[in-house]
């Protein structure tokens, strides 16, 4: 068994109440059986709250959200009372692991950080150097899709070529052809998906109503093109390896390129409107994309269907 993770993986630290988009607000979190048994047997200060604020009438217990969809254990300082009283070890698996993801493959576990977390997005997008991957254990088995992904990553990180050249080469050599490259039509496709945040809707409409002239923005952002490399790499690393076959793996290359293209045009539209596009704008764009697309299987598979 081999464990794989990007070189920035262990640098992640939750910023807790400094986070603008608290993951303890707006999400109904399931509680794993082992953790729930601990909560049911707990005799400390949180005993009554563990009884009253957890729903156990359904197949999987979960926290009962309070006003403004806040977790019942999120206090007025936006800190977790469970951590304060019992420590991180007694969080349920979802809370303890977030925003980490783990792809379990034959003889291989690949881990990473999800961009739905603004601090994870910041860690990924501010890395100027090419990402490397740490491997723990011995890697013996040949895997055709892993070999393909390694080639894709190598081509994406070939910085002697422009980012635009690299993305074009990925589509031509490793991906499936995009049905079209009309960004307004793609914005319409994304608008047809289930959406959670009206700010995301506003971004997609901004793309539609922009003149989509990217030459000036491309010049403006030229010293930050690595942000798009890191975004594309994140998607390729996260989604390619667990594809069921080679065609699907190639399709996921195209998904990464399409998504990067959308984020680039969104940045250009924001720049056109505000005459600036900051790192914070980029982090928020990628965070919204992740929340809206990655955490909806239905949305991802609609896009896969459109691309195929």
GROMACS .gro file of N, CA and C in nm, residues 31-87:
model
  171
   31UNK      N    1  -2.291   1.207   1.158
   31UNK     CA    2  -2.199   1.166   1.265
   31UNK      C    3  -2.175   1.016   1.253
   32UNK      N    4  -2.049   0.976   1.247
   32UNK     CA    5  -2.017   0.834   1.236
   32UNK      C    6  -2.054   0.762   1.366
   33UNK      N    7  -2.074   0.632   1.356
   33UNK     CA    8  -2.124   0.551   1.468
   33UNK      C    9  -2.032   0.558   1.590
   34UNK      N   10  -1.903   0.545   1.569
   34UNK     CA   11  -1.808   0.543   1.681
   34UNK      C   12  -1.813   0.674   1.759
   35UNK      N   13  -1.816   0.786   1.687
   35UNK     CA   14  -1.820   0.916   1.755
   35UNK      C   15  -1.953   0.935   1.826
   36UNK      N   16  -2.063   0.891   1.764
   36UNK     CA   17  -2.193   0.905   1.828
   36UNK      C   18  -2.201   0.824   1.957
   37UNK      N   19  -2.138   0.708   1.959
   37UNK     CA   20  -2.136   0.628   2.082
   37UNK      C   21  -2.064   0.705   2.193
   38UNK      N   22  -1.957   0.775   2.156
   38UNK     CA   23  -1.886   0.857   2.255
   38UNK      C   24  -1.977   0.968   2.306
   39UNK      N   25  -2.049   1.036   2.214
   39UNK     CA   26  -2.137   1.144   2.255
   39UNK      C   27  -2.249   1.093   2.346
   40UNK      N   28  -2.305   0.975   2.315
   40UNK     CA   29  -2.415   0.922   2.395
   40UNK      C   30  -2.371   0.883   2.536
   41UNK      N   31  -2.245   0.847   2.549
   41UNK     CA   32  -2.196   0.803   2.681
   41UNK      C   33  -2.124   0.916   2.757
   42UNK      N   34  -2.120   1.035   2.698
   42UNK     CA   35  -2.043   1.145   2.758
   42UNK      C   36  -2.112   1.196   2.884
   43UNK      N   37  -2.034   1.226   2.988
   43UNK     CA   38  -2.090   1.272   3.116
   43UNK      C   39  -2.044   1.413   3.154
   44UNK      N   40  -1.973   1.481   3.065
   44UNK     CA   41  -1.922   1.614   3.096
   44UNK      C   42  -2.024   1.724   3.073
   45UNK      N   43  -1.976   1.848   3.059
   45UNK     CA   44  -2.064   1.965   3.047
   45UNK      C   45  -2.154   1.962   2.924
   46UNK      N   46  -2.111   1.891   2.821
   46UNK     CA   47  -2.189   1.886   2.697
   46UNK      C   48  -2.291   1.772   2.694
   47UNK      N   49  -2.306   1.702   2.803
   47UNK     CA   50  -2.392   1.583   2.805
   47UNK      C   51  -2.532   1.613   2.752
   48UNK      N   52  -2.600   1.712   2.808
   48UNK     CA   53  -2.738   1.742   2.767
   48UNK      C   54  -2.744   1.788   2.622
   49UNK      N   55  -2.644   1.863   2.578
   49UNK     CA   56  -2.644   1.910   2.440
   49UNK      C   57  -2.621   1.795   2.342
   50UNK      N   58  -2.540   1.697   2.381
   50UNK     CA   59  -2.521   1.580   2.296
   50UNK      C   60  -2.650   1.499   2.284
   51UNK      N   61  -2.738   1.511   2.382
   51UNK     CA   62  -2.867   1.443   2.376
   51UNK      C   63  -2.967   1.523   2.293
   52UNK      N   64  -2.972   1.654   2.318
   52UNK     CA   65  -3.078   1.736   2.260
   52UNK      C   66  -3.047   1.791   2.121
   53UNK      N   67  -2.920   1.803   2.086
   53UNK     CA   68  -2.882   1.870   1.962
   53UNK      C   69  -2.834   1.775   1.853
   54UNK      N   70  -2.859   1.646   1.873
   54UNK     CA   71  -2.825   1.548   1.770
   54UNK      C   72  -2.950   1.470   1.736
   55UNK      N   73  -2.981   1.464   1.607
   55UNK     CA   74  -3.097   1.388   1.560
   55UNK      C   75  -3.055   1.242   1.543
   56UNK      N   76  -3.127   1.153   1.613
   56UNK     CA   77  -3.098   1.010   1.604
   56UNK      C   78  -3.219   0.930   1.558
   57UNK      N   79  -3.315   0.999   1.495
   57UNK     CA   80  -3.437   0.931   1.451
   57UNK      C   81  -3.429   0.884   1.307
   58UNK      N   82  -3.316   0.910   1.242
   58UNK     CA   83  -3.296   0.868   1.105
   58UNK      C   84  -3.182   0.766   1.100
   59UNK      N   85  -3.155   0.712   0.982
   59UNK     CA   86  -3.054   0.607   0.970
   59UNK      C   87  -2.918   0.652   1.021
   60UNK      N   88  -2.882   0.775   0.988
   60UNK     CA   89  -2.752   0.827   1.029
   60UNK      C   90  -2.773   0.948   1.118
   61UNK      N   91  -2.720   0.949   1.240
   61UNK     CA   92  -2.736   1.066   1.327
   61UNK      C   93  -2.667   1.188   1.268
   62UNK      N   94  -2.721   1.305   1.299
   62UNK     CA   95  -2.660   1.428   1.250
   62UNK      C   96  -2.692   1.542   1.346
   63UNK      N   97  -2.611   1.648   1.339
   63UNK     CA   98  -2.634   1.765   1.422
   63UNK      C   99  -2.759   1.838   1.375
   64UNK      N  100  -2.838   1.888   1.468
   64UNK     CA  101  -2.958   1.965   1.435
   64UNK      C  102  -2.920   2.112   1.424
   65UNK      N  103  -2.926   2.165   1.304
   65UNK     CA  104  -2.884   2.303   1.283
   65UNK      C  105  -2.976   2.401   1.355
   66UNK      N  106  -2.916   2.509   1.402
   66UNK     CA  107  -2.990   2.612   1.474
   66UNK      C  108  -3.019   2.730   1.382
   67UNK      N  109  -3.053   2.845   1.441
   67UNK     CA  110  -3.084   2.965   1.364
   67UNK      C  111  -2.969   2.999   1.269
   68UNK      N  112  -3.005   3.039   1.148
   68UNK     CA  113  -2.909   3.072   1.043
   68UNK      C  114  -2.823   2.952   1.005
   69UNK      N  115  -2.879   2.833   1.024
   69UNK     CA  116  -2.816   2.706   0.986
   69UNK      C  117  -2.679   2.687   1.051
   70UNK      N  118  -2.668   2.730   1.174
   70UNK     CA  119  -2.543   2.714   1.248
   70UNK      C  120  -2.543   2.579   1.320
   71UNK      N  121  -2.426   2.516   1.323
   71UNK     CA  122  -2.411   2.395   1.403
   71UNK      C  123  -2.442   2.430   1.549
   72UNK      N  124  -2.513   2.344   1.621
   72UNK     CA  125  -2.548   2.376   1.760
   72UNK      C  126  -2.428   2.387   1.853
   73UNK      N  127  -2.312   2.338   1.808
   73UNK     CA  128  -2.193   2.344   1.892
   73UNK      C  129  -2.097   2.456   1.850
   74UNK      N  130  -2.143   2.539   1.756
   74UNK     CA  131  -2.065   2.655   1.715
   74UNK      C  132  -2.105   2.772   1.805
   75UNK      N  133  -2.013   2.819   1.886
   75UNK     CA  134  -2.051   2.921   1.985
   75UNK      C  135  -2.050   3.062   1.926
   76UNK      N  136  -2.079   3.161   2.010
   76UNK     CA  137  -2.093   3.298   1.963
   76UNK      C  138  -1.962   3.357   1.911
   77UNK      N  139  -1.850   3.294   1.946
   77UNK     CA  140  -1.720   3.338   1.895
   77UNK      C  141  -1.679   3.262   1.769
   78UNK      N  142  -1.773   3.183   1.715
   78UNK     CA  143  -1.748   3.098   1.598
   78UNK      C  144  -1.637   2.996   1.624
   79UNK      N  145  -1.635   2.944   1.744
   79UNK     CA  146  -1.544   2.836   1.782
   79UNK      C  147  -1.627   2.714   1.821
   80UNK      N  148  -1.568   2.596   1.808
   80UNK     CA  149  -1.640   2.471   1.833
   80UNK      C  150  -1.631   2.432   1.980
   81UNK      N  151  -1.747   2.421   2.044
   81UNK     CA  152  -1.750   2.383   2.186
   81UNK      C  153  -1.703   2.239   2.206
   82UNK      N  154  -1.721   2.154   2.105
   82UNK     CA  155  -1.674   2.015   2.119
   82UNK      C  156  -1.522   2.012   2.126
   83UNK      N  157  -1.456   2.087   2.039
   83UNK     CA  158  -1.310   2.094   2.042
   83UNK      C  159  -1.263   2.154   2.174
   84UNK      N  160  -1.330   2.262   2.216
   84UNK     CA  161  -1.288   2.330   2.339
   84UNK      C  162  -1.296   2.235   2.458
   85UNK      N  163  -1.401   2.153   2.465
   85UNK     CA  164  -1.418   2.067   2.583
   85UNK      C  165  -1.352   1.931   2.570
   86UNK      N  166  -1.356   1.870   2.452
   86UNK     CA  167  -1.310   1.731   2.441
   86UNK      C  168  -1.187   1.714   2.353
   87UNK      N  169  -1.153   1.815   2.272
   87UNK     CA  170  -1.039   1.805   2.182
   87UNK      C  171  -1.079   1.760   2.042
   0.00000   0.00000   0.00000
